Every structure is written in structure tokens, then in C-alpha cells.
Short mmCIF file of C-alpha atoms in Angstrom, two decimals:
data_model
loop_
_atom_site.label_atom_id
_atom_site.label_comp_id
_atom_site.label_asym_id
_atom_site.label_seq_id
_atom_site.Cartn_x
_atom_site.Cartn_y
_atom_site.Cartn_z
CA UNK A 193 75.34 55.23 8.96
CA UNK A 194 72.97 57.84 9.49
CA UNK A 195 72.04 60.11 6.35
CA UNK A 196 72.36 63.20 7.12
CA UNK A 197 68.53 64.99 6.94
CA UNK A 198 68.03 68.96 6.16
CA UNK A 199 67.66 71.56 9.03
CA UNK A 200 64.40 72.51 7.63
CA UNK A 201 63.01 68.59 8.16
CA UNK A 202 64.47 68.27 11.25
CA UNK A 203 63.28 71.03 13.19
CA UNK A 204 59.36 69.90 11.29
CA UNK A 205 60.06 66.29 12.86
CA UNK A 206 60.68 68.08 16.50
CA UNK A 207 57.96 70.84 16.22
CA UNK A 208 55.41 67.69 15.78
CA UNK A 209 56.82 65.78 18.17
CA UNK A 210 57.35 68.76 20.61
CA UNK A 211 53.14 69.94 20.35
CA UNK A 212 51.32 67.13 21.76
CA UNK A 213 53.52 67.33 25.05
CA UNK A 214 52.46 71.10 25.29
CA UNK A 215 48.88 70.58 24.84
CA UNK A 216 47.80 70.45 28.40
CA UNK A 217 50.42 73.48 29.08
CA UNK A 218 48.21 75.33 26.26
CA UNK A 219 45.10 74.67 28.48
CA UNK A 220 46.68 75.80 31.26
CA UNK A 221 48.55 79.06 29.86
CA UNK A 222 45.41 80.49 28.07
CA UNK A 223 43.69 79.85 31.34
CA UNK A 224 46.04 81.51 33.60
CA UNK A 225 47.45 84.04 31.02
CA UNK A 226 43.73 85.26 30.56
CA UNK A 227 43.34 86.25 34.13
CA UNK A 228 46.37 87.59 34.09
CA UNK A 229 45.34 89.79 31.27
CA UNK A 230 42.03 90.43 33.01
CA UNK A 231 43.56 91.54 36.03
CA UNK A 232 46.25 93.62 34.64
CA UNK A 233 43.36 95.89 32.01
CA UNK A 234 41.11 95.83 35.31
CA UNK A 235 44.29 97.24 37.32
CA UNK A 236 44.17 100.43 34.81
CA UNK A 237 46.80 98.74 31.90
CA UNK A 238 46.94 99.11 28.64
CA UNK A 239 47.27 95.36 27.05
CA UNK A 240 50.78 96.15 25.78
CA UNK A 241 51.87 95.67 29.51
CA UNK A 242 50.59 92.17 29.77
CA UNK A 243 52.02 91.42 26.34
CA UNK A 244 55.35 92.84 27.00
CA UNK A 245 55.65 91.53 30.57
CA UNK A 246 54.82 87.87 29.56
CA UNK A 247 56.73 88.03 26.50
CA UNK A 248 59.72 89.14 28.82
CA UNK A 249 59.43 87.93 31.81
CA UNK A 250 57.91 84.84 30.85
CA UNK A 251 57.01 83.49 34.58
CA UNK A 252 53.75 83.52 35.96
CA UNK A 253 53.77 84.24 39.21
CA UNK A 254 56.01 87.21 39.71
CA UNK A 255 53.96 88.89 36.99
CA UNK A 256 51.34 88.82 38.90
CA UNK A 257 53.36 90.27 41.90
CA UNK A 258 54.39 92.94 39.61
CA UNK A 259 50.82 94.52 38.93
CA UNK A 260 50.90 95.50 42.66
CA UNK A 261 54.39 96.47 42.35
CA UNK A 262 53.38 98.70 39.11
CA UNK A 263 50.76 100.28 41.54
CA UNK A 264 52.76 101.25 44.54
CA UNK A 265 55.80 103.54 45.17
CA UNK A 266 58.78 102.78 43.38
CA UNK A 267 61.06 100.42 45.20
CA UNK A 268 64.01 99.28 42.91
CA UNK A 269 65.62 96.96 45.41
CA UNK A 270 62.57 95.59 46.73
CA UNK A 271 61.61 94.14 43.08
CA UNK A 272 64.68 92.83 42.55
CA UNK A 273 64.63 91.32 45.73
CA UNK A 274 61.02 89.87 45.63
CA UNK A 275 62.06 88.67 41.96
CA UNK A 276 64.97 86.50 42.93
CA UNK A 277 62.66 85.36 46.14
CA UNK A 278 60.04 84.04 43.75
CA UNK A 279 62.23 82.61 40.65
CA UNK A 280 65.09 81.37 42.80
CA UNK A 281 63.99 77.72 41.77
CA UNK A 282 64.95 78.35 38.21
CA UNK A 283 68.40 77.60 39.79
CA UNK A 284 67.62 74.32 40.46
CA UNK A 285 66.39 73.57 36.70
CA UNK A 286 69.40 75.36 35.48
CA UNK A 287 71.53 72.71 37.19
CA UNK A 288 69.46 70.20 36.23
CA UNK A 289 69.96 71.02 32.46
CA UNK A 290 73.19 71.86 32.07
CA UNK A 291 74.16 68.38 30.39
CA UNK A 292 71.06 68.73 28.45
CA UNK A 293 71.62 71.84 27.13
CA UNK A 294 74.99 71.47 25.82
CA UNK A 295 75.63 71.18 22.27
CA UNK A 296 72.45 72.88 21.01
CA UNK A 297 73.91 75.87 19.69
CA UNK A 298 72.11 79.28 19.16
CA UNK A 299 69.24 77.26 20.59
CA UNK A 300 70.50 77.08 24.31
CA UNK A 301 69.91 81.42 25.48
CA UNK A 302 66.47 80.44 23.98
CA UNK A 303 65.88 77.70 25.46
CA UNK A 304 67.55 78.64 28.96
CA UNK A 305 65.72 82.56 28.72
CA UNK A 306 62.14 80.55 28.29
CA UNK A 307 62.53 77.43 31.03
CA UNK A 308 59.61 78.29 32.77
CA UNK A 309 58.48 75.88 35.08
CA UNK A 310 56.44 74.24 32.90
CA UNK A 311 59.13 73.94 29.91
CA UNK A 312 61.79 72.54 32.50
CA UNK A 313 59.43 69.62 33.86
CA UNK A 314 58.59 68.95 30.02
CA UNK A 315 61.81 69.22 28.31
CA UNK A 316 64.13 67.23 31.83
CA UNK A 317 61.27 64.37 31.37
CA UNK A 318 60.05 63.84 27.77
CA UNK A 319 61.05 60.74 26.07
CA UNK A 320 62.63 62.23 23.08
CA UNK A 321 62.78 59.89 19.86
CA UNK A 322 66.90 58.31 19.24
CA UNK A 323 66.22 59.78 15.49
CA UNK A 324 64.48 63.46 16.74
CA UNK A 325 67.23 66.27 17.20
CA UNK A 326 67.02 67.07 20.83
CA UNK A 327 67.99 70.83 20.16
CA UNK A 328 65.09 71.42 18.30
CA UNK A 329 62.48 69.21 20.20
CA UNK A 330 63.10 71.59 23.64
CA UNK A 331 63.63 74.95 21.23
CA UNK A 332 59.76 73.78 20.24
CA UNK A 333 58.71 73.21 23.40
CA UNK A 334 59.59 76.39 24.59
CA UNK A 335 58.54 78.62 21.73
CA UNK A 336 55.00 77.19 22.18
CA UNK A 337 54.71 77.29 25.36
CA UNK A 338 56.15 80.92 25.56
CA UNK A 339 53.41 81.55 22.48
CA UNK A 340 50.40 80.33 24.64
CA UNK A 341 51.19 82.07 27.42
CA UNK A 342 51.94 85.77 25.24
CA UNK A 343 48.69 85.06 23.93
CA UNK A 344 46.65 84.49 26.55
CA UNK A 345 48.13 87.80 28.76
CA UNK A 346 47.80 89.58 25.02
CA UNK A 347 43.89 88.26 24.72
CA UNK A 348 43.35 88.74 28.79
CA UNK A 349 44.81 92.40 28.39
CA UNK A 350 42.45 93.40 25.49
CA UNK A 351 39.33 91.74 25.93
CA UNK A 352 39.81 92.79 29.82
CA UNK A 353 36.32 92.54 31.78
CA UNK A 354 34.18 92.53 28.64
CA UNK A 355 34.56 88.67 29.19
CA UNK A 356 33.00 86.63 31.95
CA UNK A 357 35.74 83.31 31.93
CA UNK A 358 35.81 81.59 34.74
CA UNK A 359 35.38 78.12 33.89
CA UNK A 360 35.95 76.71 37.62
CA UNK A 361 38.80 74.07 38.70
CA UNK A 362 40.25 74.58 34.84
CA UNK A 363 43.81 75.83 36.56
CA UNK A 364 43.91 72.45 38.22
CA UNK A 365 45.53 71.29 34.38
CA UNK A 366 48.68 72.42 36.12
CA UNK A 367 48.59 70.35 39.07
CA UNK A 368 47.73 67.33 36.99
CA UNK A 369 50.58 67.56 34.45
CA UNK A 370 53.30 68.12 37.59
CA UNK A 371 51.62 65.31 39.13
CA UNK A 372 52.18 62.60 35.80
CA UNK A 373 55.31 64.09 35.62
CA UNK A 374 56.24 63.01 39.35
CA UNK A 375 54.35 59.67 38.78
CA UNK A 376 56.33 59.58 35.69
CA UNK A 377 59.57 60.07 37.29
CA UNK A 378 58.53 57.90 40.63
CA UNK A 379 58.14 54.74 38.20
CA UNK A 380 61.34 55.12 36.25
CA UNK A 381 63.41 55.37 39.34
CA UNK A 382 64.44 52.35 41.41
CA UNK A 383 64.79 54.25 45.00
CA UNK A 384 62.43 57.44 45.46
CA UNK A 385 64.62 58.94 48.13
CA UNK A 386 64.85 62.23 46.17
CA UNK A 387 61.48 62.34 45.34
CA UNK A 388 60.16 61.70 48.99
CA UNK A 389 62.50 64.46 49.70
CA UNK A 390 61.08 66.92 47.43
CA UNK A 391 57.18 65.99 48.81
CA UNK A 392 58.02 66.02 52.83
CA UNK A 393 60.32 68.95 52.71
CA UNK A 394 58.00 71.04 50.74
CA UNK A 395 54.94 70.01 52.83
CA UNK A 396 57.01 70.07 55.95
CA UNK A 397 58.09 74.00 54.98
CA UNK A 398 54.60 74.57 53.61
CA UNK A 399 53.13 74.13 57.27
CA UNK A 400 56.16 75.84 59.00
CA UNK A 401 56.32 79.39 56.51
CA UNK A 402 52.76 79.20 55.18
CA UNK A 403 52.17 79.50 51.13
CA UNK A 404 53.76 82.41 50.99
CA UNK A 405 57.06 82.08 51.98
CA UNK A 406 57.95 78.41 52.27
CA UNK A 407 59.87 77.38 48.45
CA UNK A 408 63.13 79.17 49.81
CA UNK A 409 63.58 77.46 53.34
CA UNK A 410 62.29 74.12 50.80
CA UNK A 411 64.90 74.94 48.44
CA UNK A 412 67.25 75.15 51.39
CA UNK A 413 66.21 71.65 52.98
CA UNK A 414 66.25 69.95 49.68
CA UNK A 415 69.87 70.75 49.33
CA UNK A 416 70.78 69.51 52.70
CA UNK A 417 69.06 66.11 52.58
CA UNK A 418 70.59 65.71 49.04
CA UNK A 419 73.95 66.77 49.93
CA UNK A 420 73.83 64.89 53.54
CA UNK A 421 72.44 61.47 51.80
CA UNK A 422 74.58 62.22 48.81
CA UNK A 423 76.67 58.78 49.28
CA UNK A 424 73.48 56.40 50.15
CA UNK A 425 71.67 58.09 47.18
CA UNK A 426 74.36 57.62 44.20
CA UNK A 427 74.85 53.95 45.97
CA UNK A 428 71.12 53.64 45.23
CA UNK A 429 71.89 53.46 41.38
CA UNK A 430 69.79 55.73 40.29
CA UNK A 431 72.09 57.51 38.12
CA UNK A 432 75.84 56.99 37.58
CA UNK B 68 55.30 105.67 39.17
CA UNK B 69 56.39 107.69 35.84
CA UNK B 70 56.76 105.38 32.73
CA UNK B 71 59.91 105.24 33.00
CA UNK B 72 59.57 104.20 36.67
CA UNK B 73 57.82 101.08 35.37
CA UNK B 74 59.97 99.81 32.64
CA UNK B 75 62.54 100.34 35.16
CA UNK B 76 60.49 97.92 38.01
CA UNK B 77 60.13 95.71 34.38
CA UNK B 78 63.22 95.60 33.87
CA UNK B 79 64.37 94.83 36.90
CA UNK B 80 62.13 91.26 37.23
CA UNK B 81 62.79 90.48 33.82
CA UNK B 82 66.79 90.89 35.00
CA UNK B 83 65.54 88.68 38.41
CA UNK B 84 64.23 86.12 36.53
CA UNK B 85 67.10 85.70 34.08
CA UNK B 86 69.81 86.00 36.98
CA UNK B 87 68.13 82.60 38.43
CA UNK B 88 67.61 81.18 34.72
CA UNK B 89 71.45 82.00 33.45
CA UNK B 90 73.49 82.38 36.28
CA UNK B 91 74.03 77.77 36.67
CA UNK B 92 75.05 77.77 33.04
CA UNK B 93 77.54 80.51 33.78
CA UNK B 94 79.27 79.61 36.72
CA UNK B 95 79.49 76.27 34.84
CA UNK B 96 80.69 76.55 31.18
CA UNK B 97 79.96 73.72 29.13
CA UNK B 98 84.09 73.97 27.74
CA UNK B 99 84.86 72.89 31.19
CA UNK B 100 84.11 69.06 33.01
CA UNK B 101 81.28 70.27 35.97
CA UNK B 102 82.28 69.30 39.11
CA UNK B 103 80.80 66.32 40.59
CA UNK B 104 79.06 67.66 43.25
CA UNK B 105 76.96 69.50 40.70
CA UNK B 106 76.49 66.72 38.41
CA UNK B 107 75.18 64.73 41.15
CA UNK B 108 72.64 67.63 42.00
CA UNK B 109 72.39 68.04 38.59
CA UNK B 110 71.06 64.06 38.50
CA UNK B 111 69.37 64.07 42.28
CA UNK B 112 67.20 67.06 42.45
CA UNK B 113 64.94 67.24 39.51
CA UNK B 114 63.00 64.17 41.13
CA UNK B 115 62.72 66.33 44.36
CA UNK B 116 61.98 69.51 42.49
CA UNK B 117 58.83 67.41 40.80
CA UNK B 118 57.45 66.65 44.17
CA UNK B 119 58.21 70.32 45.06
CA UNK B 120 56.05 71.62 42.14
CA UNK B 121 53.38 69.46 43.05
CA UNK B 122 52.96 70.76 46.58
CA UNK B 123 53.17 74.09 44.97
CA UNK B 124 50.67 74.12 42.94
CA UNK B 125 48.58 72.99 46.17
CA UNK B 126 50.09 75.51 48.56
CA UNK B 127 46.46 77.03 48.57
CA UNK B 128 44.91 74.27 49.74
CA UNK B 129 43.45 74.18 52.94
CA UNK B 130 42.29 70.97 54.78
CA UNK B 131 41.13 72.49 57.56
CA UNK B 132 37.79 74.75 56.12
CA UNK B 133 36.08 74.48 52.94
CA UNK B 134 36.09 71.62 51.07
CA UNK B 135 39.21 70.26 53.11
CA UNK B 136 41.15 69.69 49.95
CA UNK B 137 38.65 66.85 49.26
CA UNK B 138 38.04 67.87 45.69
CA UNK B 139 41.98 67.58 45.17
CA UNK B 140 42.53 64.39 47.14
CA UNK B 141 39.77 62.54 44.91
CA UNK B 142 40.97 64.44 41.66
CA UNK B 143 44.94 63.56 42.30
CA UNK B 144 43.98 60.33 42.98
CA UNK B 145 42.10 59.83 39.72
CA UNK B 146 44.98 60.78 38.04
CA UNK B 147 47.58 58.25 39.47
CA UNK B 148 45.34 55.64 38.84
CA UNK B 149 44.38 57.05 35.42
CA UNK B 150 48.25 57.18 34.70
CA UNK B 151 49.05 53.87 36.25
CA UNK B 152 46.54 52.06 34.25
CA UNK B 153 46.79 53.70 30.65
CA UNK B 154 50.30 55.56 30.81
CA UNK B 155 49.03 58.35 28.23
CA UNK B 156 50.17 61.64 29.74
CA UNK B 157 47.49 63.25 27.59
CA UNK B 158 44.86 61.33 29.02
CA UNK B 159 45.71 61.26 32.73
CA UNK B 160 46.11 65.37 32.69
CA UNK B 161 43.21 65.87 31.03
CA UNK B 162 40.74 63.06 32.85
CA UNK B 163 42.31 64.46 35.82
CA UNK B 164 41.45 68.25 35.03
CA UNK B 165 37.22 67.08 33.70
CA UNK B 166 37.21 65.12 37.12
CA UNK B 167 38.33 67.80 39.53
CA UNK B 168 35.79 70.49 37.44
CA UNK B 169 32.94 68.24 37.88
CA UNK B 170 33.97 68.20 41.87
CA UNK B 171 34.25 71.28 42.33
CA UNK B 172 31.20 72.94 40.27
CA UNK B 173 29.18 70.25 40.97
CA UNK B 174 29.60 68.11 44.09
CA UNK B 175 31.57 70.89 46.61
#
């Protein structure tokens, strides 16, 4: 029998457990939420925008789209267009966390209005304590990674170009955390069919529409091959 | 654009991005068993959406001038290993991140 702890403890228990896995997304955030600060006071903004805008839309790189969207014509349609282009992946972690997500109560239009890329990869793959609530863990994860990144557009925004930052190759903390979280992923399971997918697909699209255009056609081909291979890949036994 | 041109284009990504964030969870309500065609995506694609975010974040990359994607080669590589032989996340993302700056302010 389990005693039954208070809300207050258990959502102190997650919060610790929840920072250390957000660390390197702090590094990463500040970095990238600085330029983005930069480059929105240096596009004529007043740091409210940058605050607002990350606090809101909370995914980097259509806010940086939406500077040069701020500075041309008006074109309704066209952002909504180029918005569902460039966050169409969330779909994907949606499905991905719809099992996860259930029975977290009030927590879960938090948790599903902040899963960023970088708060999906964290909260699908941590290994969450048996005693930690699971609720509260990903709520954590996502409030501080949603903090680090309002903070840095906030800081970026104000300080603007009074601040040389550029310390080189820092934005590569990014590609390094996606990359243990592959490995990470890779060792757990006992075929990697859907993770060679994901790699060949992307770099196969990559070459075919260039960096600009290729996650939708990868999106696309992902499907297929998983949806095609479905029987040989549930045979597999990687998940029941 | 007026001001209220641009909370409008605002408001319109922020509604973008939530579409894509919201819209799985409500075509699928949790009161209801998810089909199994979805749970099985639901199960298959995060490993391919990992290896997806990788190439992402190197979708800048090009091997054919500069520094041919040496500097992230050698850095990626340092982090497998890193990761393979000490399996602290902490560790490996960080190591990985001092290695590649040191490459690429120093060496390229």
C-alpha cells in the first residue's frame, strides 16, 4: 500500500526530477532565444514582441519566419499556411502522446499547448521514477523549458545589439541532445526498423527538396514505410 | 502592417501551431479506445521522428564546401561514443557541445 503523499510534495519531487533533464535545453533556449531576441529589436521591435510571440507561440522556428512575415504585406492565408507547413510535425508527437497524456488532468492543455520539440523528445523518452507522478514530471518539463526560452527572446529583445553573443558552435547543444535521445532510443529497441526509417527518409528528402522544404514529403514517407511494414514491424516485438 | 495587422499574423501562427499540437488529442478522445492503427503509429513513429530531428537539426550542413560537415561528423561521433561508454545524458550533450566549439573556433 502506497501512502498517499500531498500535492504540494509531489509536484517538488517532479520539479527536481524534471530540471536536470532540461539543463542542456536551457543552454540551448537562452542561446537560440537570444538571437531571436537580437534579431527581432534589430528588425525595428519592441521586446514585448519577442516576449509575447515566444510565450505564445512557443516554437522556434516559425518565429523566426514570422519577423519577415511582420515586415511584409499582410497575407492572412499565407501565415496560416506557412505555419501548419513548419509545425505539421507536432502531429506526429501528438500521436505519440496520446497514451501518455491521459489521466493528467488540468495538466494535459499545458502540457499539449507547450510540446515543443524539445519537450516531446524529453517527456516520450525520460525514464520517469515508479514513485514520481508522471503528470507533474512532464507539466515541469514544459514550464521550464517554456521559461528558458520566454527568457531568452525577453533578454534577446531588450538587450538587442548592445550585446556582442556569439559564442560559436554553442547551438550545436541541440543536435547533441536529439542525437542521445536517438542513441537512447536505438539501444532500448530490439529491431531499429523505425529508426532507420526516420534517418534515410529524412536524408533521402533532405537531398531531393533541399532544407527548406523537405520535413513534409519526410513526414509523408515516414508514414508510408510505417504503415506498409506495419505487420513485419509489430512482429518485430518492439511494442505490443 | 497596422498593429492590429500583426496581432492578427500572431494570432494566426499561434492558432497554426496549436491546430498541429491539439488537433491528435481531439480527433482521439481519451473516453474512447484509439484505434489500432493509431496506437501502432502512436508506438512506431517516435523512434523515426528521433532520427528525423536529428537530420534536422543538420539540414544546414553542407558536405560539399566549407568544412564538409567535418566538424559535425567528428563532434556526433564523440557523442555516441561518449554516450555508449558513460550513459549520462548530461555528459554526452554537453562533451559533445565543448567538442564541436573547440572544432569549429579552433581547428575549421
Amino acid at each position: 500500500m502506497q501512502d498517499i503523499k500531498p500535492t504540494k510534495q509531489v509536484a517538488a519531487q517532479a520539479a527536481r526530477l524534471a530540471f536536470p533533464y532540461t539543463i542542456p535545453i536551457f543552454a540551448g533556449f537562452w542561446f537560440l532565444g537570444i538571437t531571436y531576441g537580437i534579431y527581432m529589436n534589430v528588425s525595428g521591435f519592441c521586446f514585448v514582441y519577442p516576449m509575447l510571440m515566444s510565450l505564445t507561440i512557443f516554437g522556434g522556428s516559425l518565429e523566426f519566419l514570422a519577423v519577415e512575415m511582420l515586415l511584409s504585406a499582410f497575407a492572412p492565408l499565407q501565415t496560416l499556411v506557412m505555419a501548419l507547413m513548419i509545425q505539421a510535425r507536432h502531429l506526429f508527437y501528438g500521436f505519440s502522446m496520446l497514451d501518455k497524456f491521459r489521466g493528467t488532468g488540468w495538466k494535459k492543455m499545458y502540457l499539449i499547448f507547450g510540446m515543443c520539440d524539445e519537450t516531446f523528445s524529453i517527456n516520450y523518452s525520460a525514464n520517469i521514477p515508479e514513485d514520481a507522478d508522471r503528470g507533474w514530471f512532464m507539466f515541469f518539463v514544459t514550464l521550464f523549458n517554456h521559461f528558458y526560452w520566454v527568457s531568452g527572446a525577453t533578454l534577446g529583445g531588450l538587450l538587442g545589439n548592445l550585446i556582442t553573443f556569439d559564442p560559436k558552435g554553442l547551438d550545436f547543444v541541440m543536435t547533441a541532445l536529439f542525437v542521445v535521445i536517438f542513441l537512447e532510443q536505438w539501444l532500448k529497441e530490439k529491431k531499429h526498423a523505425s529508426s532507420l526509417i526516420g534517418v534515410l527518409a529524412s536524408a533521402a528528402c533532405l537531398l531531393l527538396f533541399g532544407a527548406d522544404s523537405f520535413l513534409i514529403p519526410t513526414m509523408a514517407c515516414i508514414l508510408c514505410l510505417l504503415s506498409v511494414f506495419r505487420k513485419p514491424i509489430e512482429k518485430a516485438g518492439d511494442f505490443t | 502592417m497596422t498593429l492590429t495587422q500583426q496581432i492578427l499574423t500572431i494570432g494566426i501562427c499561434v492558432l497554426g501551431t496549436m491546430a498541429t499540437r491539439f488537433l491528435p488529442f481531439l480527433l482521439f478522445s481519451s473516453k474512447k479506445p484509439t484505434p489500432s492503427y493509431i496506437r501502432y503509429l502512436g508506438k512506431a513513429l517516435p523512434a523515426a521522428i528521433f532520427g528525423m530531428l536529428v537530420v534536422y537539426c543538420l539540414k544546414n550542413v553542407n558536405i560539399l564546401t566549407g568544412s564538409h560537415g567535418l566538424p559535425e561528423f567528428l563532434a556526433i561521433a564523440f557523442v555516441v561514443a561518449l554516450h555508449l561508454w558513460k550513459r549520462q545524458m548530461l555528459l554526452s550533450i554537453s562533451g559533445g557541445t565543448v567538442c564541436y566549439m573547440l572544432l569549429v573556433q579552433i581547428v575549421f
